PDB file of C-alpha atoms in Angstrom:
ATOM      1  CA  LYS A  24     -79.547 109.263  47.812  1.00  0.00           C
ATOM      2  CA  ASN A  25     -77.807 107.238  50.514  1.00  0.00           C
ATOM      3  CA  LYS A  26     -81.137 105.640  51.304  1.00  0.00           C
ATOM      4  CA  LEU A  27     -81.257 104.212  47.781  1.00  0.00           C
ATOM      5  CA  SER A  28     -78.042 102.276  48.355  1.00  0.00           C
ATOM      6  CA  ALA A  29     -79.839 100.291  51.091  1.00  0.00           C
ATOM      7  CA  PHE A  30     -81.683  98.554  48.238  1.00  0.00           C
ATOM      8  CA  GLY A  31     -78.548  97.605  46.307  1.00  0.00           C
ATOM      9  CA  ASN A  32     -75.180  99.143  45.544  1.00  0.00           C
ATOM     10  CA  TYR A  33     -76.299  99.864  41.966  1.00  0.00           C
ATOM     11  CA  MET A  34     -79.471 101.804  42.890  1.00  0.00           C
ATOM     12  CA  ILE A  35     -77.932 105.292  42.892  1.00  0.00           C
ATOM     13  CA  ASN A  36     -76.523 104.792  39.373  1.00  0.00           C
ATOM     14  CA  LEU A  37     -79.803 103.239  38.249  1.00  0.00           C
ATOM     15  CA  ASP A  38     -81.788 106.162  39.649  1.00  0.00           C
ATOM     16  CA  ASN A  39     -79.497 108.614  37.833  1.00  0.00           C
ATOM     17  CA  GLU A  40     -79.897 106.750  34.526  1.00  0.00           C
ATOM     18  CA  ILE A  41     -83.682 106.691  34.882  1.00  0.00           C
ATOM     19  CA  LYS A  42     -83.726 110.442  35.530  1.00  0.00           C
ATOM     20  CA  ARG A  43     -81.467 111.116  32.509  1.00  0.00           C
ATOM     21  CA  SER A  44     -83.439 108.971  30.075  1.00  0.00           C
ATOM     22  CA  LYS A  45     -85.769 110.848  27.728  1.00  0.00           C
ATOM     23  CA  ARG A  46     -87.268 107.621  26.371  1.00  0.00           C
ATOM     24  CA  PHE A  47     -89.780 106.864  29.124  1.00  0.00           C
ATOM     25  CA  ARG A  48     -93.414 107.759  28.542  1.00  0.00           C
ATOM     26  CA  GLN A  49     -93.719 107.955  32.337  1.00  0.00           C
ATOM     27  CA  LYS A  50     -90.734 107.675  34.659  1.00  0.00           C
ATOM     28  CA  PRO A  51     -90.554 104.330  36.489  1.00  0.00           C
ATOM     29  CA  ILE A  52     -91.327 104.307  40.196  1.00  0.00           C
ATOM     30  CA  GLY A  53     -88.837 102.528  42.396  1.00  0.00           C
ATOM     31  CA  PRO A  54     -87.309 100.940  44.215  1.00  0.00           C
ATOM     32  CA  LEU A  55     -90.672 100.468  45.928  1.00  0.00           C
ATOM     33  CA  GLY A  56     -89.090 100.141  49.369  1.00  0.00           C
ATOM     34  CA  ALA A  57     -88.029 103.783  49.177  1.00  0.00           C
ATOM     35  CA  PHE A  58     -91.721 104.745  49.144  1.00  0.00           C
ATOM     36  CA  ILE A  59     -92.826 102.560  52.070  1.00  0.00           C
ATOM     37  CA  LYS A  60     -92.506 104.273  55.443  1.00  0.00           C
ATOM     38  CA  LEU A  61     -93.291 102.890  58.857  1.00  0.00           C
ATOM     39  CA  LYS A  62     -95.400 104.977  61.174  1.00  0.00           C
ATOM     40  CA  GLU A  63     -93.698 106.442  64.230  1.00  0.00           C
ATOM     41  CA  GLY A  64     -93.278 104.389  67.384  1.00  0.00           C
ATOM     42  CA  ILE A  65     -94.310 100.972  66.132  1.00  0.00           C
ATOM     43  CA  PRO A  66     -93.113  97.967  68.132  1.00  0.00           C
ATOM     44  CA  HIS A  67     -89.980  96.146  66.979  1.00  0.00           C
ATOM     45  CA  ASP A  68     -91.869  92.886  66.400  1.00  0.00           C
ATOM     46  CA  VAL A  69     -94.296  94.642  64.036  1.00  0.00           C
ATOM     47  CA  GLN A  70     -91.340  96.163  62.171  1.00  0.00           C
ATOM     48  CA  LYS A  71     -89.777  92.707  61.698  1.00  0.00           C
ATOM     49  CA  CYS A  72     -93.067  91.283  60.436  1.00  0.00           C
ATOM     50  CA  LEU A  73     -93.446  94.107  57.937  1.00  0.00           C
ATOM     51  CA  GLU A  74     -89.879  93.585  56.722  1.00  0.00           C
ATOM     52  CA  HIS A  75     -90.650  89.925  56.125  1.00  0.00           C
ATOM     53  CA  GLU A  76     -94.023  90.520  54.457  1.00  0.00           C
ATOM     54  CA  THR A  77     -92.741  93.207  52.064  1.00  0.00           C
ATOM     55  CA  SER A  78     -89.283  91.763  51.325  1.00  0.00           C
ATOM     56  CA  GLY A  79     -90.354  90.454  47.924  1.00  0.00           C
ATOM     57  CA  ILE A  80     -91.147  93.894  46.504  1.00  0.00           C
ATOM     58  CA  MET A  81     -88.636  96.206  48.206  1.00  0.00           C
ATOM     59  CA  THR A  82     -86.251  96.416  45.227  1.00  0.00           C
ATOM     60  CA  SER A  83     -89.003  96.270  42.577  1.00  0.00           C
ATOM     61  CA  PHE A  84     -90.034  98.960  40.112  1.00  0.00           C
ATOM     62  CA  LEU A  85     -93.326  99.998  38.528  1.00  0.00           C
ATOM     63  CA  VAL A  86     -93.680 101.043  34.895  1.00  0.00           C
ATOM     64  CA  SER A  87     -96.832 102.142  33.083  1.00  0.00           C
ATOM     65  CA  CYS A  88     -96.366 100.349  29.747  1.00  0.00           C
ATOM     66  CA  ASN A  89     -94.382  97.671  27.968  1.00  0.00           C
ATOM     67  CA  GLU A  90     -92.192 100.217  26.143  1.00  0.00           C
ATOM     68  CA  ASP A  91     -91.094 101.706  29.470  1.00  0.00           C
ATOM     69  CA  ARG A  92     -90.420  98.205  30.754  1.00  0.00           C
ATOM     70  CA  GLN A  93     -88.145  97.534  27.773  1.00  0.00           C
ATOM     71  CA  GLU A  94     -86.308 100.834  28.325  1.00  0.00           C
ATOM     72  CA  LEU A  95     -85.793 100.011  31.993  1.00  0.00           C
ATOM     73  CA  PHE A  96     -84.406  96.567  31.125  1.00  0.00           C
ATOM     74  CA  SER A  97     -82.112  98.254  28.607  1.00  0.00           C
ATOM     75  CA  ILE A  98     -80.744 100.423  31.431  1.00  0.00           C
ATOM     76  CA  PHE A  99     -80.302  97.310  33.618  1.00  0.00           C
ATOM     77  CA  SER A 100     -78.209  95.779  30.821  1.00  0.00           C
ATOM     78  CA  ARG A 101     -76.115  98.916  30.270  1.00  0.00           C
ATOM     79  CA  LEU A 102     -75.336  99.050  33.992  1.00  0.00           C
ATOM     80  CA  LYS A 103     -74.577  95.297  33.998  1.00  0.00           C
ATOM     81  CA  ILE A 104     -76.948  94.615  36.891  1.00  0.00           C
ATOM     82  CA  ASP A 105     -76.649  90.900  37.633  1.00  0.00           C
ATOM     83  CA  ARG A 106     -79.760  90.420  39.760  1.00  0.00           C
ATOM     84  CA  LYS A 107     -82.291  92.491  37.908  1.00  0.00           C
ATOM     85  CA  PRO A 108     -85.098  93.938  40.031  1.00  0.00           C
ATOM     86  CA  THR A 109     -88.640  92.772  39.405  1.00  0.00           C
ATOM     87  CA  VAL A 110     -90.559  95.184  37.186  1.00  0.00           C
ATOM     88  CA  TYR A 111     -94.356  95.388  37.411  1.00  0.00           C
ATOM     89  CA  THR A 112     -96.229  96.826  34.448  1.00  0.00           C
ATOM     90  CA  CYS A 113     -99.579  98.478  35.091  1.00  0.00           C
ATOM     91  CA  ALA A 114    -101.284 101.709  34.070  1.00  0.00           C
ATOM     92  CA  PHE A 115    -100.526 104.439  36.592  1.00  0.00           C
ATOM     93  CA  THR A 116    -103.502 105.865  38.443  1.00  0.00           C
ATOM     94  CA  ASN A 117    -104.479 108.552  40.975  1.00  0.00           C
ATOM     95  CA  GLN A 118    -106.982 106.290  42.726  1.00  0.00           C
ATOM     96  CA  ARG A 119    -106.093 104.139  45.702  1.00  0.00           C
ATOM     97  CA  HIS A 120    -107.538 100.664  45.964  1.00  0.00           C
ATOM     98  CA  ASP A 121    -110.543 100.763  48.259  1.00  0.00           C
ATOM     99  CA  ILE A 122    -109.815  98.096  50.870  1.00  0.00           C
ATOM    100  CA  SER A 123    -112.582  99.063  53.274  1.00  0.00           C
ATOM    101  CA  ASN A 124    -114.736  95.998  52.511  1.00  0.00           C
ATOM    102  CA  HIS A 125    -111.855  93.538  52.240  1.00  0.00           C
ATOM    103  CA  ARG A 126    -109.565  94.362  55.135  1.00  0.00           C
ATOM    104  CA  VAL A 127    -109.477  92.927  58.638  1.00  0.00           C
ATOM    105  CA  TYR A 128    -110.934  95.072  61.392  1.00  0.00           C
ATOM    106  CA  SER A 129    -109.841  93.822  64.796  1.00  0.00           C
ATOM    107  CA  ASP A 130    -109.805  95.406  68.227  1.00  0.00           C
ATOM    108  CA  GLN A 131    -107.802  92.462  69.488  1.00  0.00           C
ATOM    109  CA  PHE A 132    -104.950  92.106  66.951  1.00  0.00           C
ATOM    110  CA  PRO A 133    -102.861  94.568  64.921  1.00  0.00           C
ATOM    111  CA  VAL A 134    -103.456  94.608  61.160  1.00  0.00           C
ATOM    112  CA  LEU A 135    -100.182  95.200  59.299  1.00  0.00           C
ATOM    113  CA  ILE A 136    -101.525  97.800  56.831  1.00  0.00           C
ATOM    114  CA  ASP A 137    -102.223 100.119  59.775  1.00  0.00           C
ATOM    115  CA  TYR A 138     -98.473 100.497  60.442  1.00  0.00           C
ATOM    116  CA  VAL A 139     -97.336 101.719  57.029  1.00  0.00           C
ATOM    117  CA  ASP A 140     -97.571 105.113  55.403  1.00  0.00           C
ATOM    118  CA  ILE A 141     -97.401 105.039  51.608  1.00  0.00           C
ATOM    119  CA  GLU A 142     -98.058 108.364  49.904  1.00  0.00           C
ATOM    120  CA  ASP A 143     -97.553 107.258  46.301  1.00  0.00           C
ATOM    121  CA  VAL A 144    -100.884 105.813  45.110  1.00  0.00           C
ATOM    122  CA  ASN A 145     -99.284 103.374  42.657  1.00  0.00           C
ATOM    123  CA  VAL A 146     -96.904 101.993  45.277  1.00  0.00           C
ATOM    124  CA  TYR A 147     -99.779 101.672  47.751  1.00  0.00           C
ATOM    125  CA  ASN A 148    -101.806  99.731  45.195  1.00  0.00           C
ATOM    126  CA  ARG A 149     -98.881  97.400  44.434  1.00  0.00           C
ATOM    127  CA  VAL A 150     -98.364  96.726  48.163  1.00  0.00           C
ATOM    128  CA  ILE A 151    -102.051  95.831  48.446  1.00  0.00           C
ATOM    129  CA  ASP A 152    -101.931  93.615  45.337  1.00  0.00           C
ATOM    130  CA  ALA A 153     -98.653  91.878  46.149  1.00  0.00           C
ATOM    131  CA  CYS A 154     -98.478  91.763  49.947  1.00  0.00           C
ATOM    132  CA  LYS A 155    -102.104  91.837  51.160  1.00  0.00           C
ATOM    133  CA  LEU A 156    -101.085  93.675  54.367  1.00  0.00           C
ATOM    134  CA  GLU A 157    -104.718  94.621  54.953  1.00  0.00           C
ATOM    135  CA  LYS A 158    -105.530  90.917  55.479  1.00  0.00           C
ATOM    136  CA  ILE A 159    -102.598  89.958  57.730  1.00  0.00           C
ATOM    137  CA  ILE A 160    -102.838  90.196  61.509  1.00  0.00           C
ATOM    138  CA  MET A 161    -100.289  89.715  64.266  1.00  0.00           C
ATOM    139  CA  ILE A 162    -101.062  87.394  67.142  1.00  0.00           C
ATOM    140  CA  PRO A 163     -98.578  87.367  70.052  1.00  0.00           C
ATOM    141  CA  THR A 164     -98.459  83.642  70.886  1.00  0.00           C
ATOM    142  CA  GLN A 165     -99.005  80.301  69.214  1.00  0.00           C
ATOM    143  CA  ARG A 166    -101.492  79.299  71.892  1.00  0.00           C
ATOM    144  CA  GLU A 167    -103.638  82.356  71.160  1.00  0.00           C
ATOM    145  CA  ALA A 168    -103.326  81.847  67.401  1.00  0.00           C
ATOM    146  CA  GLN A 169    -104.405  78.235  67.727  1.00  0.00           C
ATOM    147  CA  SER A 170    -107.353  79.202  69.882  1.00  0.00           C
ATOM    148  CA  VAL A 171    -108.567  82.020  67.616  1.00  0.00           C
ATOM    149  CA  LEU A 172    -107.809  80.618  64.177  1.00  0.00           C
ATOM    150  CA  SER A 173    -108.721  76.944  64.563  1.00  0.00           C
ATOM    151  CA  ARG A 174    -112.459  77.712  64.803  1.00  0.00           C
ATOM    152  CA  VAL A 175    -114.333  79.481  62.003  1.00  0.00           C
ATOM    153  CA  ASP A 176    -116.539  81.393  64.435  1.00  0.00           C
ATOM    154  CA  SER A 177    -113.600  83.145  66.137  1.00  0.00           C
ATOM    155  CA  VAL A 178    -111.546  84.139  63.067  1.00  0.00           C
ATOM    156  CA  PRO A 179    -111.566  87.914  62.402  1.00  0.00           C
ATOM    157  CA  GLN A 180    -113.368  88.490  59.103  1.00  0.00           C
ATOM    158  CA  ASN A 181    -111.158  88.785  55.972  1.00  0.00           C
ATOM    159  CA  THR A 182    -108.065  87.290  57.655  1.00  0.00           C
ATOM    160  CA  LEU A 183    -105.691  85.761  55.114  1.00  0.00           C
ATOM    161  CA  TYR A 184    -103.291  84.602  57.833  1.00  0.00           C
ATOM    162  CA  ALA A 185    -101.678  85.644  61.091  1.00  0.00           C
ATOM    163  CA  VAL A 186     -98.013  86.211  61.807  1.00  0.00           C
ATOM    164  CA  VAL A 187     -97.125  84.706  65.182  1.00  0.00           C
ATOM    165  CA  GLU A 188     -93.937  85.172  67.240  1.00  0.00           C
ATOM    166  CA  GLN A 189     -92.173  86.522  64.113  1.00  0.00           C
ATOM    167  CA  SER A 190     -91.619  82.939  62.951  1.00  0.00           C
ATOM    168  CA  PHE A 191     -94.981  81.377  62.116  1.00  0.00           C
ATOM    169  CA  GLN A 192     -97.817  81.891  59.684  1.00  0.00           C
ATOM    170  CA  TYR A 193    -101.182  80.554  60.843  1.00  0.00           C
ATOM    171  CA  TYR A 194    -103.929  80.206  58.256  1.00  0.00           C
ATOM    172  CA  PRO A 195    -107.468  80.308  59.642  1.00  0.00           C
ATOM    173  CA  ALA A 196    -110.176  77.660  59.631  1.00  0.00           C
ATOM    174  CA  PRO A 197    -111.747  76.114  57.638  1.00  0.00           C
ATOM    175  CA  ASN A 198    -108.301  75.472  56.080  1.00  0.00           C
ATOM    176  CA  TYR A 199    -106.448  75.768  59.372  1.00  0.00           C
ATOM    177  CA  LYS A 200    -102.683  75.173  59.089  1.00  0.00           C
ATOM    178  CA  SER A 201     -99.393  76.726  60.138  1.00  0.00           C
ATOM    179  CA  TYR A 202     -95.920  77.215  58.701  1.00  0.00           C
ATOM    180  CA  PHE A 203     -92.572  78.047  60.297  1.00  0.00           C
ATOM    181  CA  TYR A 204     -90.093  80.494  58.774  1.00  0.00           C
ATOM    182  CA  LYS A 205     -86.900  81.963  60.198  1.00  0.00           C
ATOM    183  CA  LEU A 206     -85.888  85.619  60.041  1.00  0.00           C
ATOM    184  CA  ASN A 207     -82.203  86.410  60.294  1.00  0.00           C
ATOM    185  CA  ALA A 208     -80.994  88.083  63.475  1.00  0.00           C
ATOM    186  CA  THR A 209     -80.299  91.481  61.916  1.00  0.00           C
ATOM    187  CA  GLY A 210     -83.502  91.703  59.906  1.00  0.00           C
ATOM    188  CA  MET A 211     -83.940  91.374  56.188  1.00  0.00           C
ATOM    189  CA  TYR A 212     -83.818  95.112  55.497  1.00  0.00           C
ATOM    190  CA  ASN A 213     -82.592  97.866  57.767  1.00  0.00           C
ATOM    191  CA  ASN A 214     -84.233 100.657  55.807  1.00  0.00           C
ATOM    192  CA  PHE A 215     -87.415 100.912  57.884  1.00  0.00           C
TER     193      PHE A 215
END
């Protein structure tokens, strides 16, 4: 239960209300960050990249139908939650997305999806849909990123972009470009 409070001081009460409610057709799943685990022994820089790439969904919830979404929002209102978590509505399933033909395979660079362990199929599918971790690689230096990603013939197949030095996103040729972003010193989430 203490882990839930890492996602917001209201999460323990919210979790209790969800468990008590008899009005859900299927209980909501969330916060999603509680279902995303990092594999043992991953480097600190990979951890920081994963925190950045998944930050948008960590406090989110999944519901299976619009009625459950309305019930969840009703609970948010009863608890007077100011910053309501994002709620995704999609039919729950037992089948993981098959990423085998769409992911990056690279002997040279880490692919972010290879560092997470997500047992819940619905959470896994949402991470794939929302974060695209199977298409994001890490490249250690800007020089290497520029060399690899500026030429179409050297880009690892299926690469969406590369995270470089924990502060840059490099998009591959033929639409080669880069962006700078800044992570805070303590990390965005300390729950990993």
